[in-house]
Short mmCIF file of C-alpha atoms in Angstrom, two decimals:
data_model
loop_
_atom_site.label_atom_id
_atom_site.label_comp_id
_atom_site.label_asym_id
_atom_site.label_seq_id
_atom_site.Cartn_x
_atom_site.Cartn_y
_atom_site.Cartn_z
CA MET A 14 20.45 7.86 33.40
CA LEU A 15 18.75 5.18 31.37
CA ALA A 16 18.30 1.85 33.10
CA GLN A 17 20.89 -0.80 32.29
CA ALA A 18 19.78 -3.52 29.85
CA ALA A 19 18.84 -6.89 31.30
CA TRP A 20 21.62 -9.47 31.34
CA GLY A 21 21.34 -12.19 28.72
CA ALA A 22 19.47 -10.12 26.10
CA ALA A 23 20.65 -8.09 23.10
CA PHE A 24 20.14 -4.34 23.42
CA LEU A 25 20.52 -1.16 21.36
CA THR A 26 21.33 2.37 22.49
CA GLY A 27 21.71 5.77 20.93
CA THR A 28 20.24 9.24 20.65
CA VAL A 29 17.65 11.08 18.57
CA SER A 30 18.22 14.77 17.89
CA GLU A 31 16.54 17.53 15.91
CA GLN A 32 18.54 19.58 13.41
CA ASP A 33 18.02 23.22 14.41
CA GLY A 34 19.99 25.35 11.99
CA SER A 35 23.61 24.31 12.38
CA ASP A 36 22.96 22.77 15.80
CA ALA A 37 21.45 19.43 16.83
CA VAL A 38 19.28 19.45 19.96
CA PRO A 39 17.86 16.37 21.78
CA LEU A 40 14.41 15.21 20.69
CA PRO A 41 12.45 13.73 23.62
CA GLY A 42 9.32 11.59 23.13
CA ALA A 43 10.41 10.04 19.83
CA TYR A 44 9.78 6.34 19.23
CA VAL A 45 12.78 4.31 18.07
CA GLN A 46 11.48 1.11 16.53
CA VAL A 47 13.13 -2.22 15.72
CA ARG A 48 11.64 -4.17 12.80
CA ALA A 49 12.38 -7.76 11.87
CA GLY A 50 10.87 -10.69 10.00
CA SER A 51 9.34 -11.10 6.56
CA PRO A 52 7.26 -9.06 6.19
CA GLU A 53 8.92 -6.70 8.64
CA ARG A 54 7.01 -5.80 11.79
CA VAL A 55 7.84 -3.87 14.95
CA VAL A 56 9.36 -6.31 17.47
CA ALA A 57 10.74 -3.81 20.02
CA GLN A 58 10.72 -0.08 20.63
CA ALA A 59 11.60 2.60 23.16
CA VAL A 60 10.83 6.28 23.74
CA THR A 61 13.63 8.83 24.01
CA ASP A 62 14.10 10.61 27.34
CA SER A 63 14.54 14.33 28.00
CA ARG A 64 18.09 14.16 26.59
CA GLY A 65 17.04 12.31 23.44
CA ARG A 66 18.54 9.00 24.60
CA TYR A 67 16.99 5.58 24.15
CA LEU A 68 17.63 2.00 25.27
CA ILE A 69 15.87 -0.89 23.52
CA GLU A 70 15.99 -4.25 25.29
CA ASP A 71 15.12 -7.78 24.20
CA VAL A 72 16.24 -7.19 20.62
CA PRO A 73 15.91 -10.45 18.63
CA GLU A 74 18.99 -12.16 17.28
CA GLY A 75 19.76 -11.60 13.59
CA ARG A 76 19.09 -8.81 11.11
CA VAL A 77 16.97 -5.93 12.33
CA THR A 78 16.06 -2.53 10.89
CA LEU A 79 15.98 0.60 13.06
CA GLY A 80 13.89 3.70 12.40
CA VAL A 81 12.32 6.66 14.18
CA ALA A 82 8.62 7.55 14.42
CA ALA A 83 7.97 11.06 15.72
CA ALA A 84 4.90 13.13 14.87
CA GLY A 85 5.90 16.25 12.94
CA TYR A 86 9.44 15.04 12.16
CA TYR A 87 11.21 13.01 9.48
CA THR A 88 14.62 11.32 9.67
CA ILE A 89 17.52 12.76 7.68
CA LYS A 90 20.40 10.67 9.09
CA ALA A 91 20.57 7.18 10.59
CA GLY A 92 23.88 6.01 12.00
CA GLY A 93 25.68 8.80 10.15
CA LEU A 94 24.15 7.83 6.77
CA ASP A 95 21.72 9.90 4.70
CA SER A 96 18.90 7.44 5.25
CA GLU A 97 15.67 7.09 7.23
CA THR A 98 16.57 3.60 8.49
CA ILE A 99 19.63 1.48 9.14
CA THR A 100 20.18 -2.27 9.45
CA ARG A 101 22.13 -4.09 12.15
CA THR A 102 22.91 -7.76 12.82
CA CYS A 103 22.45 -8.47 16.53
CA PRO A 104 24.01 -11.25 18.64
CA PRO A 105 21.95 -13.51 20.96
CA GLU A 106 22.91 -11.27 23.90
CA GLY A 107 24.92 -8.18 24.75
CA GLU A 108 25.24 -4.85 22.98
CA CYS A 109 24.08 -4.69 19.36
CA GLY A 110 25.63 -1.28 18.86
CA SER A 111 24.81 2.38 19.22
CA VAL A 112 22.84 4.20 16.52
CA ASP A 113 22.21 7.95 16.52
CA PHE A 114 19.42 9.54 14.46
CA VAL A 115 19.07 13.12 13.26
CA THR A 116 15.61 14.42 12.42
CA ALA A 117 14.13 17.63 11.03
CA ARG A 118 10.72 19.22 11.27
CA ALA A 119 8.35 18.07 8.54
CA GLY A 120 6.49 20.43 6.26
CA VAL A 121 2.85 21.55 6.36
CA LEU A 122 0.48 22.53 3.57
CA GLU A 123 -2.64 24.49 4.36
CA GLY A 124 -5.00 26.65 2.39
CA TYR A 125 -8.49 27.40 1.16
CA LEU A 126 -10.72 26.10 -1.63
CA ASN A 127 -13.11 28.53 -3.29
CA ASP A 128 -15.55 28.32 -6.19
CA ASP A 129 -15.77 30.59 -9.25
CA PHE A 130 -17.53 33.24 -7.14
CA GLY A 131 -15.01 33.20 -4.29
CA ALA A 132 -17.29 31.28 -1.90
CA PRO A 133 -15.71 28.52 0.24
CA VAL A 134 -16.23 24.92 -0.92
CA GLN A 135 -16.86 22.38 1.85
CA GLY A 136 -16.35 18.62 1.82
CA VAL A 137 -13.65 18.34 -0.85
CA GLU A 138 -10.95 15.70 -0.41
CA VAL A 139 -7.47 17.03 -1.14
CA THR A 140 -4.55 14.69 -1.78
CA LEU A 141 -0.80 15.13 -2.13
CA ARG A 142 1.20 12.63 -4.20
CA PRO A 143 4.94 12.74 -4.99
CA ALA A 144 5.50 14.54 -8.29
CA SER A 145 6.82 12.55 -11.24
CA GLY A 146 9.96 14.67 -11.31
CA ALA A 147 10.82 13.89 -7.69
CA PRO A 148 13.63 11.46 -6.80
CA ALA A 149 12.83 7.84 -7.61
CA ALA A 150 12.41 6.98 -3.92
CA ARG A 151 9.50 9.41 -3.67
CA ARG A 152 7.59 8.63 -6.83
CA GLY A 153 4.48 6.50 -7.07
CA ARG A 154 0.74 6.51 -6.55
CA GLN A 155 0.96 6.31 -2.77
CA ALA A 156 -0.56 9.42 -1.20
CA ALA A 157 1.81 11.43 0.99
CA GLY A 158 -1.10 13.09 2.79
CA ARG A 159 -4.82 13.78 2.66
CA GLY A 160 -7.17 16.41 4.00
CA LEU A 161 -10.80 17.51 3.85
CA SER A 162 -12.03 21.08 3.44
CA ASP A 163 -14.28 22.41 6.23
CA ASP A 164 -17.10 24.95 6.12
CA ARG A 165 -14.57 27.73 5.46
CA GLY A 166 -13.01 25.77 2.59
CA TYR A 167 -9.93 25.36 4.82
CA PHE A 168 -7.74 22.24 4.75
CA ARG A 169 -4.44 21.25 6.37
CA ILE A 170 -1.98 18.40 5.59
CA TRP A 171 1.02 17.81 7.83
CA ASP A 172 3.99 15.43 8.35
CA LEU A 173 5.32 16.09 4.84
CA LYS A 174 8.90 15.55 3.72
CA PRO A 175 10.41 18.38 1.67
CA GLY A 176 9.95 17.98 -2.07
CA ARG A 177 7.62 18.52 -5.01
CA TYR A 178 4.10 17.13 -4.85
CA LEU A 179 1.00 16.92 -7.01
CA PHE A 180 -2.00 18.55 -5.37
CA GLU A 181 -5.37 17.03 -6.30
CA ALA A 182 -8.89 17.94 -5.20
CA ARG A 183 -12.13 16.14 -5.92
CA MET A 184 -15.62 15.61 -4.57
CA ARG A 185 -16.16 12.14 -3.18
CA PHE A 186 -19.12 9.83 -3.69
CA LEU A 187 -20.75 10.13 -0.31
CA PHE A 188 -21.59 13.83 -0.37
CA PRO A 189 -25.22 14.94 -0.71
CA PRO A 190 -26.48 15.19 -4.30
CA TRP A 191 -27.48 18.83 -3.93
CA LEU A 192 -23.87 19.95 -3.54
CA PRO A 193 -22.26 21.38 -6.72
CA LYS A 194 -19.76 19.22 -8.59
CA PHE A 195 -16.22 20.59 -8.71
CA ARG A 196 -12.83 19.55 -10.00
CA LEU A 197 -9.27 20.85 -9.68
CA ASP A 198 -6.75 19.59 -12.20
CA ALA A 199 -3.60 18.29 -10.47
CA ARG A 200 -0.89 20.91 -10.05
CA GLU A 201 2.54 20.88 -8.47
CA VAL A 202 3.45 22.49 -5.14
CA GLU A 203 6.83 22.73 -3.43
CA ILE A 204 6.95 21.75 0.24
CA ALA A 205 9.79 22.89 2.51
CA GLY A 206 10.68 21.46 5.91
CA GLY A 207 11.04 23.36 9.13
CA GLY A 208 7.42 23.09 10.27
CA GLU A 209 6.43 26.39 8.68
CA PRO A 210 3.10 26.02 6.81
CA ARG A 211 3.02 26.55 3.09
CA GLU A 212 -0.16 28.54 2.44
CA VAL A 213 -2.03 28.15 -0.83
CA SER A 214 -5.42 29.11 -2.21
CA PHE A 215 -7.11 27.17 -5.01
CA GLN A 216 -10.13 28.02 -7.09
CA LEU A 217 -12.30 25.06 -8.04
CA ARG A 218 -14.23 25.07 -11.28
CA GLY A 219 -17.63 23.65 -11.87
CA ASP A 220 -17.22 20.35 -13.67
CA ALA A 221 -19.68 18.90 -16.11
CA GLY A 222 -17.44 15.83 -16.41
CA VAL A 223 -18.82 14.08 -13.33
CA PHE A 224 -22.19 12.35 -13.22
CA SER A 225 -24.77 10.67 -11.00
CA ILE A 226 -26.58 7.34 -11.01
CA SER A 227 -29.80 6.55 -9.20
CA GLY A 228 -32.42 3.86 -9.32
CA ILE A 229 -33.91 0.75 -7.74
CA VAL A 230 -32.31 -2.66 -7.23
CA GLU A 231 -35.06 -5.23 -7.77
CA ARG A 232 -35.24 -8.61 -6.09
CA LEU A 233 -34.30 -11.65 -8.16
CA THR A 234 -37.38 -13.46 -6.85
CA ASP A 235 -40.29 -12.50 -4.61
CA GLU A 236 -38.89 -14.76 -1.87
CA GLU A 237 -35.50 -13.04 -1.72
CA PRO A 238 -34.99 -9.86 0.31
CA HIS A 239 -33.57 -6.73 -1.30
CA PRO A 240 -29.77 -6.39 -1.39
CA THR A 241 -28.39 -4.31 1.47
CA PHE A 242 -25.58 -2.56 -0.46
CA VAL A 243 -24.28 -1.76 -3.94
CA VAL A 244 -20.57 -1.75 -4.83
CA ILE A 245 -19.21 0.21 -7.79
CA ARG A 246 -15.73 -0.01 -9.34
CA PRO A 247 -14.11 1.02 -12.64
CA ARG A 248 -14.48 -1.59 -15.38
CA ALA A 249 -10.82 -1.10 -16.38
CA PRO A 250 -8.81 -4.21 -15.41
CA GLY A 251 -7.12 -3.90 -12.06
CA GLY A 252 -9.33 -0.99 -10.99
CA ASP A 253 -9.38 -0.42 -7.24
CA LEU A 254 -12.59 -0.65 -5.21
CA TRP A 255 -14.18 2.79 -5.22
CA THR A 256 -16.96 2.70 -2.68
CA MET A 257 -19.95 0.89 -1.25
CA PHE A 258 -23.45 2.36 -0.93
CA THR A 259 -26.20 1.28 1.40
CA VAL A 260 -29.43 0.43 -0.37
CA ALA A 261 -32.40 2.25 1.11
CA ARG A 262 -35.94 0.96 1.58
CA GLU A 263 -37.40 -0.80 -1.47
CA GLY A 264 -33.94 -1.09 -3.03
CA ARG A 265 -33.38 2.60 -3.79
CA PHE A 266 -29.81 3.88 -4.22
CA ARG A 267 -27.95 6.95 -5.49
CA MET A 268 -24.29 7.51 -6.46
CA ASP A 269 -22.77 10.94 -7.18
CA GLY A 270 -19.43 12.24 -8.40
CA LEU A 271 -18.74 9.55 -11.02
CA GLU A 272 -16.22 10.40 -13.72
CA LYS A 273 -16.84 9.42 -17.33
CA GLY A 274 -16.04 5.76 -17.96
CA ASP A 275 -17.19 2.14 -17.73
CA TYR A 276 -18.19 0.71 -14.35
CA VAL A 277 -19.17 -2.59 -12.79
CA LEU A 278 -22.03 -2.58 -10.30
CA GLN A 279 -22.48 -5.42 -7.82
CA ALA A 280 -25.35 -5.98 -5.42
CA GLY A 281 -24.63 -7.56 -2.08
CA ARG A 282 -26.25 -8.78 1.10
CA ASP A 283 -24.83 -9.45 4.57
CA ASN A 284 -25.62 -12.91 5.89
CA SER A 285 -26.17 -13.98 9.48
CA ASN A 286 -22.86 -15.94 9.52
CA ASN A 287 -20.81 -12.77 8.84
CA THR A 288 -20.37 -13.58 5.14
CA ARG A 289 -21.53 -11.62 2.11
CA ASP A 290 -23.31 -12.67 -1.05
CA PHE A 291 -22.39 -10.77 -4.22
CA ARG A 292 -24.33 -10.68 -7.47
CA LEU A 293 -23.44 -8.94 -10.72
CA LEU A 294 -25.85 -6.04 -11.16
CA ALA A 295 -24.76 -4.26 -14.35
CA VAL A 296 -21.86 -3.09 -16.48
CA LEU A 297 -22.56 0.57 -17.34
CA THR A 298 -21.00 3.26 -19.49
CA VAL A 299 -21.32 6.55 -17.62
CA ASP A 300 -21.13 9.59 -19.91
CA ARG A 301 -24.20 11.40 -18.58
CA ASP A 302 -26.51 11.31 -15.55
CA LEU A 303 -28.34 7.95 -15.39
CA MET A 304 -31.41 8.38 -13.23
CA ASP A 305 -34.32 6.11 -12.26
CA LEU A 306 -32.60 2.89 -13.38
CA ARG A 307 -34.25 -0.45 -12.60
CA LEU A 308 -31.57 -3.11 -12.10
CA ARG A 309 -31.95 -6.78 -11.22
CA PRO A 310 -29.13 -8.96 -9.82
CA ALA A 311 -27.93 -11.66 -12.21
CA LEU A 312 -27.81 -15.34 -11.38
CA PRO A 313 -24.63 -16.27 -9.46
CA THR A 314 -21.74 -15.69 -11.87
CA GLY A 315 -18.22 -16.14 -10.55
CA VAL A 316 -16.05 -18.63 -8.71
CA ARG A 317 -16.35 -20.98 -5.75
CA GLY A 318 -13.79 -23.35 -4.32
CA ARG A 319 -11.55 -24.23 -1.39
CA VAL A 320 -7.94 -24.03 -0.28
CA ALA A 321 -6.12 -27.36 0.20
CA PHE A 322 -3.05 -27.31 2.47
CA ALA A 323 -0.22 -29.49 1.15
CA ASP A 324 1.92 -29.11 4.30
CA GLY A 325 2.31 -26.97 7.38
CA GLU A 326 -0.24 -25.68 9.87
CA LYS A 327 -3.56 -24.46 8.49
CA SER A 328 -4.55 -20.83 8.94
CA ASN A 329 -7.00 -18.27 7.61
CA LEU A 330 -6.04 -16.63 4.31
CA ASN A 331 -6.96 -13.83 1.91
CA ILE A 332 -7.34 -14.56 -1.82
CA ARG A 333 -7.11 -11.85 -4.44
CA ILE A 334 -9.01 -12.25 -7.72
CA TYR A 335 -8.22 -9.92 -10.60
CA PRO A 336 -8.65 -9.82 -14.39
CA LYS A 337 -5.96 -11.93 -16.06
CA GLY A 338 -2.90 -10.09 -17.28
CA THR A 339 -3.23 -7.14 -14.87
CA GLU A 340 -1.57 -6.22 -11.61
CA ALA A 341 -2.87 -8.00 -8.49
CA ARG A 342 -4.11 -4.81 -6.86
CA GLY A 343 -7.18 -6.32 -5.27
CA TRP A 344 -9.95 -6.33 -7.88
CA GLU A 345 -11.67 -8.65 -5.44
CA GLN A 346 -10.43 -9.93 -2.10
CA LEU A 347 -12.00 -12.94 -0.38
CA ARG A 348 -11.47 -14.12 3.19
CA VAL A 349 -10.88 -17.87 3.53
CA GLU A 350 -11.48 -19.32 6.99
CA GLY A 351 -11.63 -22.75 8.64
CA PRO A 352 -12.81 -25.33 9.20
CA ASP A 353 -13.57 -25.96 5.51
CA TYR A 354 -11.46 -23.07 4.03
CA ALA A 355 -14.02 -22.51 1.28
CA PHE A 356 -14.57 -19.31 -0.70
CA GLU A 357 -17.21 -18.00 -3.10
CA HIS A 358 -17.92 -14.88 -5.13
CA GLY A 359 -21.04 -14.83 -7.28
CA GLY A 360 -20.83 -11.32 -8.73
CA LEU A 361 -17.93 -11.35 -11.25
CA PRO A 362 -18.40 -10.14 -14.82
CA PRO A 363 -17.70 -12.89 -17.38
CA GLY A 364 -14.05 -13.03 -18.44
CA GLU A 365 -10.58 -14.42 -17.75
CA TYR A 366 -9.24 -14.15 -14.17
CA SER A 367 -6.26 -15.00 -12.00
CA ALA A 368 -6.29 -15.85 -8.29
CA SER A 369 -3.43 -15.65 -5.80
CA LEU A 370 -2.83 -15.43 -2.09
CA ARG A 371 -2.38 -12.03 -0.55
CA PRO A 372 1.39 -11.23 -0.69
CA GLY A 373 3.38 -11.59 2.50
CA GLY A 374 1.44 -14.56 3.86
CA ARG A 375 2.96 -17.61 5.50
CA TYR A 376 2.05 -19.83 2.53
CA LEU A 377 2.96 -19.77 -1.11
CA VAL A 378 0.81 -20.69 -4.07
CA GLU A 379 1.18 -20.36 -7.81
CA ASP A 380 -1.29 -18.03 -9.51
CA TYR A 381 -4.36 -19.89 -10.74
CA SER A 382 -6.21 -18.98 -13.94
CA PHE A 383 -9.91 -19.55 -14.54
CA THR A 384 -12.73 -18.41 -16.80
CA VAL A 385 -16.07 -17.02 -15.64
CA HIS A 386 -18.97 -17.78 -18.00
CA PRO A 387 -22.31 -15.91 -17.96
CA GLY A 388 -24.68 -17.27 -15.35
CA SER A 389 -22.37 -20.01 -14.04
CA MET A 390 -19.98 -20.61 -11.16
CA THR A 391 -16.46 -21.89 -11.86
CA GLY A 392 -14.98 -24.43 -9.45
CA LEU A 393 -11.42 -23.86 -8.22
CA GLU A 394 -9.21 -25.74 -5.75
CA MET A 395 -6.04 -23.93 -4.70
CA ALA A 396 -3.20 -26.00 -3.22
CA VAL A 397 -0.88 -24.05 -0.92
CA SER A 398 2.49 -24.96 0.54
CA SER A 399 5.07 -23.56 2.97
CA GLU A 400 8.05 -24.52 0.76
CA PHE A 401 9.41 -20.99 0.41
CA ALA A 402 12.82 -20.16 -1.02
CA ARG A 403 15.46 -17.83 0.48
CA ILE A 404 18.14 -15.63 -1.09
CA PHE A 405 21.02 -14.19 0.93
CA GLY A 406 24.51 -12.86 0.28
CA THR A 407 26.95 -9.97 0.62
CA VAL A 408 27.35 -6.72 -1.26
CA ARG A 409 31.01 -5.99 -1.90
CA LEU A 410 32.48 -2.71 -3.10
CA ALA A 411 35.00 -3.04 -5.94
CA ARG A 412 38.20 -1.01 -5.95
CA GLY A 413 41.56 -1.06 -7.68
CA GLY A 414 40.02 -1.60 -11.08
CA GLY A 415 38.00 -4.53 -9.76
CA ARG A 416 41.06 -6.46 -8.56
CA GLU A 417 40.10 -5.99 -4.90
CA SER A 418 36.86 -5.66 -2.98
CA ARG A 419 35.57 -5.12 0.52
CA PRO A 420 32.09 -5.31 2.18
CA ALA A 421 30.00 -2.40 0.97
CA GLY A 422 28.49 -1.65 4.41
CA ALA A 423 25.10 -0.55 5.62
CA HIS A 424 24.49 2.27 3.14
CA PHE A 425 23.64 -0.09 0.23
CA LEU A 426 20.19 -1.36 -0.73
CA VAL A 427 19.58 -4.65 -2.56
CA GLY A 428 16.52 -4.93 -4.79
CA LEU A 429 14.76 -8.08 -5.96
CA ARG A 430 12.15 -8.14 -8.71
CA GLY A 431 10.01 -11.17 -9.58
CA VAL A 432 6.55 -12.50 -10.30
CA ARG A 433 5.05 -10.95 -7.16
CA GLY A 434 6.56 -7.53 -7.56
CA SER A 435 9.61 -5.84 -6.06
CA PHE A 436 11.27 -6.26 -2.67
CA SER A 437 14.20 -4.55 -0.98
CA SER A 438 16.69 -5.51 1.72
CA PRO A 439 19.14 -3.01 3.24
CA ALA A 440 22.66 -4.34 3.70
CA ASP A 441 23.87 -4.44 7.31
CA GLU A 442 27.20 -3.11 8.59
CA ASN A 443 28.96 -6.09 6.98
CA GLY A 444 27.20 -5.73 3.63
CA VAL A 445 24.98 -8.76 4.35
CA PHE A 446 21.43 -8.92 2.94
CA ALA A 447 18.65 -11.53 2.87
CA PHE A 448 15.24 -12.16 1.31
CA ASP A 449 12.97 -14.69 3.04
CA LYS A 450 9.68 -16.33 2.08
CA LEU A 451 10.14 -16.12 -1.69
CA ILE A 452 8.02 -18.13 -4.07
CA PRO A 453 10.02 -20.22 -6.56
CA GLY A 454 10.76 -18.61 -9.90
CA GLU A 455 13.00 -16.24 -11.81
CA TYR A 456 14.18 -12.99 -10.23
CA ARG A 457 16.30 -9.97 -11.08
CA ILE A 458 18.66 -8.71 -8.37
CA ALA A 459 20.92 -5.65 -8.06
CA ALA A 460 22.45 -3.32 -5.45
CA TRP A 461 22.26 0.49 -5.17
CA ARG A 462 24.34 2.93 -3.16
CA ASP A 463 21.31 5.09 -2.26
CA PRO A 464 19.42 3.36 0.62
CA ASP A 465 16.23 5.24 -0.31
CA THR A 466 16.08 3.85 -3.87
CA ASP A 467 12.55 2.92 -4.96
CA VAL A 468 13.02 -0.63 -6.31
CA SER A 469 9.40 -0.68 -7.52
CA ASP A 470 10.32 1.88 -10.20
CA GLU A 471 11.08 0.21 -13.54
CA GLU A 472 13.25 3.19 -14.56
CA VAL A 473 15.60 2.43 -11.66
CA TRP A 474 16.16 -1.10 -12.99
CA ALA A 475 16.62 0.14 -16.54
CA GLU A 476 19.32 2.59 -15.42
CA ALA A 477 21.17 -0.23 -13.59
CA ALA A 478 20.90 -2.70 -16.49
CA SER A 479 24.60 -3.63 -16.57
CA ALA A 480 24.60 -4.46 -12.83
CA VAL A 481 21.37 -6.49 -12.81
CA ARG A 482 21.66 -10.27 -12.48
CA THR A 483 18.98 -12.86 -13.28
CA ILE A 484 18.66 -15.86 -10.95
CA THR A 485 16.25 -18.77 -10.53
CA VAL A 486 15.28 -20.17 -7.12
CA GLN A 487 13.59 -23.48 -6.34
CA ALA A 488 10.99 -24.31 -3.67
CA GLY A 489 12.46 -24.96 -0.23
CA PHE A 490 16.03 -24.07 -1.26
CA GLU A 491 18.41 -21.33 -0.12
CA MET A 492 20.64 -19.53 -2.61
CA GLU A 493 23.68 -17.42 -1.83
CA VAL A 494 24.31 -14.51 -4.18
CA ASP A 495 27.27 -12.15 -3.84
CA LEU A 496 26.96 -8.77 -5.55
CA THR A 497 29.79 -6.41 -6.50
CA ALA A 498 29.15 -2.68 -6.71
CA GLU A 499 31.45 -0.03 -8.15
CA ARG A 500 32.77 2.80 -6.00
#
């Protein structure tokens, strides 16, 4: 028997089972996790016993989300609903309810990569991404799994939910230059559950569409040491950081596996106080191999400034800097630490930029715009505040031609879309939802019956146009919004 929960604390109980054909058998060793807060984090968890039972003690009061983490399994039902998670509202003490989960064995993809002659290809990164034709909840750029081919060309990716995926393979930057360059155009594969591996074999083709860069990074002056690393990223606005290369003796470097396109190169050096200096090195168009380049870091070109706290306790922050008008996907990310909370980046290409705090922090700040001019540093002071807004309410299910309604229950998902992207909040057993730590501004809000709806997908919002409401929230204020959904 599981131990009884401590008196004076809220607790959760239930079971976790594995679907085995038409039967459900207990799943021992699974982690049942309780998440709470904004952003959500694990605040309590328990491991199932030999009979698949769990008891979670010291559950915090208020709204919590329950889910299961078990290697090799995925959740198909939570509390009787076709969902991976479920939301509950817990009292200060006593039983918060009983939630049973049903899981199934995840899928596995394994196979071999060979070249045009049938020889195995080693050191290729393979990636699975949800296919564009998959349900909205499974679409997006987020990788579902990755693997690396070994000396036999063999790779294996596990913990996959059933569905259609795009399989991609590419050489990465850090492989030796004497290895051949290969590419595999993305193709779809179907993954089934049950733990049985799906075996595939792919033939890679030699690719003349990838190139190399090599050369020497010169010192700006004779007194300065050579940079210790070179960073390369796509020039396209919003491009993610690709990789960092260590500069060898006398400033020599080499980069392989670059696709055709425009790139920004930055030279950097680690300082003794655990900070880094960045300098703009070059903006290059790569459409062929560029060998034996001689590059010299530019004068500091970028932004420097500090964070000023308008209220609340001071803390360390991350600032994201990205080309203006693009998504804040981390073109540059700077760490801001006390006691002066200053920041500096001297390696930005000239242009228009925006700066914002990393989403999900404990402070809010409006996006700041600034211009970087050649060979100069732009000053920027960012004022932050803790005057967040909050939206809460109830999802009600209409019936009787809309004349009557009742709480929709825990199977609904509420989506919120605003200046910092999309957020979701599952309704609890009473149809109650809440969004905390929102920056002031205009938002769109709607509710969906499917708890696995991907609210980051613009198509989902377009399909629900008639049910979408537009609201405006002010700093430091709470707003109650009741939503009505059709049966």
